[in-house]
PDB file of C-alpha atoms in Angstrom:
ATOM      1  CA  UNK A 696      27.425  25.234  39.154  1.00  0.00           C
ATOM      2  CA  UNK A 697      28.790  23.888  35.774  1.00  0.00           C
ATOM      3  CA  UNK A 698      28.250  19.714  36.886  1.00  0.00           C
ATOM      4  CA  UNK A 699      24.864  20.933  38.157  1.00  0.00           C
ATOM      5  CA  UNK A 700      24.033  21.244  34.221  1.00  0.00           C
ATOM      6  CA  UNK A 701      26.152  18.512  33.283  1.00  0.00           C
ATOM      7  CA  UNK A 702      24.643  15.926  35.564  1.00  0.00           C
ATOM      8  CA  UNK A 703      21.135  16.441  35.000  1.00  0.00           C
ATOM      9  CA  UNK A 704      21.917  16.208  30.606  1.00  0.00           C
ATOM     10  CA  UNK A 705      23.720  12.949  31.561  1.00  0.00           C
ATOM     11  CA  UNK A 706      20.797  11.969  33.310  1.00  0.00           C
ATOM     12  CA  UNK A 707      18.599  12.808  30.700  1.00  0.00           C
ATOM     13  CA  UNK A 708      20.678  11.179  28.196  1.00  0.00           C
ATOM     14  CA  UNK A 709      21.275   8.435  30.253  1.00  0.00           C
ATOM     15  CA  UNK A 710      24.823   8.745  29.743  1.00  0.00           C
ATOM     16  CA  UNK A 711      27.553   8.138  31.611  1.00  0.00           C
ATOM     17  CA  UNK A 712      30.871  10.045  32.827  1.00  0.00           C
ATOM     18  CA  UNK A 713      32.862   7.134  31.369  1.00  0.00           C
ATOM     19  CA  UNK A 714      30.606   7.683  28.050  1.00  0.00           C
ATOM     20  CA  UNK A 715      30.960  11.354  27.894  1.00  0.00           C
ATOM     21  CA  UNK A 716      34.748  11.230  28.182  1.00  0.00           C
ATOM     22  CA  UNK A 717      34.885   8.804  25.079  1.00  0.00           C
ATOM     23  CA  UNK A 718      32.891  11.039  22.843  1.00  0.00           C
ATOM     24  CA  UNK A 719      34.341  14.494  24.191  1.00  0.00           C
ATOM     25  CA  UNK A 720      37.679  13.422  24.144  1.00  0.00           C
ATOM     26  CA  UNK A 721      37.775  15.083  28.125  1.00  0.00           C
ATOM     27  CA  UNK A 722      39.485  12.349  30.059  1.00  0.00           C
ATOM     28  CA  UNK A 723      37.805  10.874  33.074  1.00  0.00           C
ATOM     29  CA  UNK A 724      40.207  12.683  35.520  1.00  0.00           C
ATOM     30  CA  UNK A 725      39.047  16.293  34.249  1.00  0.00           C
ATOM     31  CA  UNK A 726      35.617  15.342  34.518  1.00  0.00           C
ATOM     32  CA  UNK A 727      35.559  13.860  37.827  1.00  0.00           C
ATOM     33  CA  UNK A 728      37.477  17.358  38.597  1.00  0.00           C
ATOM     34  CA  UNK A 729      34.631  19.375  37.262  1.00  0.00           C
ATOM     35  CA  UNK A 730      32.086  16.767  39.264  1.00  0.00           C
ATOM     36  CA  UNK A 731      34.252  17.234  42.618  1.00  0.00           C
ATOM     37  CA  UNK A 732      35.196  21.546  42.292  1.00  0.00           C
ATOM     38  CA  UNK A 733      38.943  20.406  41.829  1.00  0.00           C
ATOM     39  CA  UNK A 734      38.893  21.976  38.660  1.00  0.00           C
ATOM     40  CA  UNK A 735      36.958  25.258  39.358  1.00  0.00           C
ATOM     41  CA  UNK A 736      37.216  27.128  36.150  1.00  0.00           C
ATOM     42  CA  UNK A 737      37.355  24.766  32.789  1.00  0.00           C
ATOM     43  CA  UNK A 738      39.346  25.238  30.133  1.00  0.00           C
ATOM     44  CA  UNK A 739      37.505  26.907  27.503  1.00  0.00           C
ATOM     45  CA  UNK A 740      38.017  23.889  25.216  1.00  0.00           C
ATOM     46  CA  UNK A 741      36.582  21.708  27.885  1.00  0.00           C
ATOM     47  CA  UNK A 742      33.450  23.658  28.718  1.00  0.00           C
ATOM     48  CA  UNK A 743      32.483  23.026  24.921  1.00  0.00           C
ATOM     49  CA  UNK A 744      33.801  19.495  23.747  1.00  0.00           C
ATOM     50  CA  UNK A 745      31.213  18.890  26.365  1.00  0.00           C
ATOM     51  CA  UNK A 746      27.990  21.066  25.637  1.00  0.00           C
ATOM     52  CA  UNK A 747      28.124  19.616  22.209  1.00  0.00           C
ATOM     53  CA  UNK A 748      28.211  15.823  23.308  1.00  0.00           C
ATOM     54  CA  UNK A 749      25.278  16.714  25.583  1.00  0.00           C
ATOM     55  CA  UNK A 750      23.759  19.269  23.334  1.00  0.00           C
ATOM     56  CA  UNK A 751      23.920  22.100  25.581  1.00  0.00           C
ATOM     57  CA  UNK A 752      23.838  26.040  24.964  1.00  0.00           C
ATOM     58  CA  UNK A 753      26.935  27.633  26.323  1.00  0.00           C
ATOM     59  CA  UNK A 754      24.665  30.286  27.717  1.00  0.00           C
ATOM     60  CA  UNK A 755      23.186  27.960  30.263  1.00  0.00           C
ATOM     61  CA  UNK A 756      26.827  27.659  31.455  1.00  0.00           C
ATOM     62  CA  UNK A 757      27.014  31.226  31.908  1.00  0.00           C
ATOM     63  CA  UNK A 758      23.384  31.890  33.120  1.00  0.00           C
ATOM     64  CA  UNK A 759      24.351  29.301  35.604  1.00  0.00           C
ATOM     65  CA  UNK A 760      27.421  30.384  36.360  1.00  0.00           C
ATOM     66  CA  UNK A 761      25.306  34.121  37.406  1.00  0.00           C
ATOM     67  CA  UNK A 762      23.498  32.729  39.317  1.00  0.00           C
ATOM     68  CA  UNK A 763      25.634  30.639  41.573  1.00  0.00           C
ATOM     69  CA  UNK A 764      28.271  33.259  41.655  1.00  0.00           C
ATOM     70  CA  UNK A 765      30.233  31.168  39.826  1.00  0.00           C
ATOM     71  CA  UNK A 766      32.066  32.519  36.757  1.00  0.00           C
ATOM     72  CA  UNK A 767      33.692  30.073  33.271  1.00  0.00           C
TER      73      UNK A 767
END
């Protein structure tokens, strides 16, 4: 699941949601959409204002995604 990845870089960044928003530009509401399945399939915009805050490779989204069945 897409916040599966994004939690555990936030974690490792020690970094949080209200953080990420500021320096993705993704408000607060769309996140805690992601975090709660609300918002199912991300914008393509979203998916990578995000990976490049937290550094992350867009094909861990889809590998992910694979894997739980769950496509971007």
């Amino acid at each position: 699941m897409l916040w599966l990845i994004i939690e555990e870089k936030l974690k490792e960044k020690n970094m949080s949601i209200y953080r990420l928003s500021k320096l993705s530009g993704v408000s607060t509401q769309s996140l805690s959409a992601i975090k709660l399945g609300q918002s199912k399939k991300p914008s393509f915009e979203i998916v990578i204002k995000i990976a490049e805050v937290l550094d992350i490779d867009l094909n861990q989204f889809k590998k992910k995604g694979k894997e739980c069945t769950h496509k971007l």
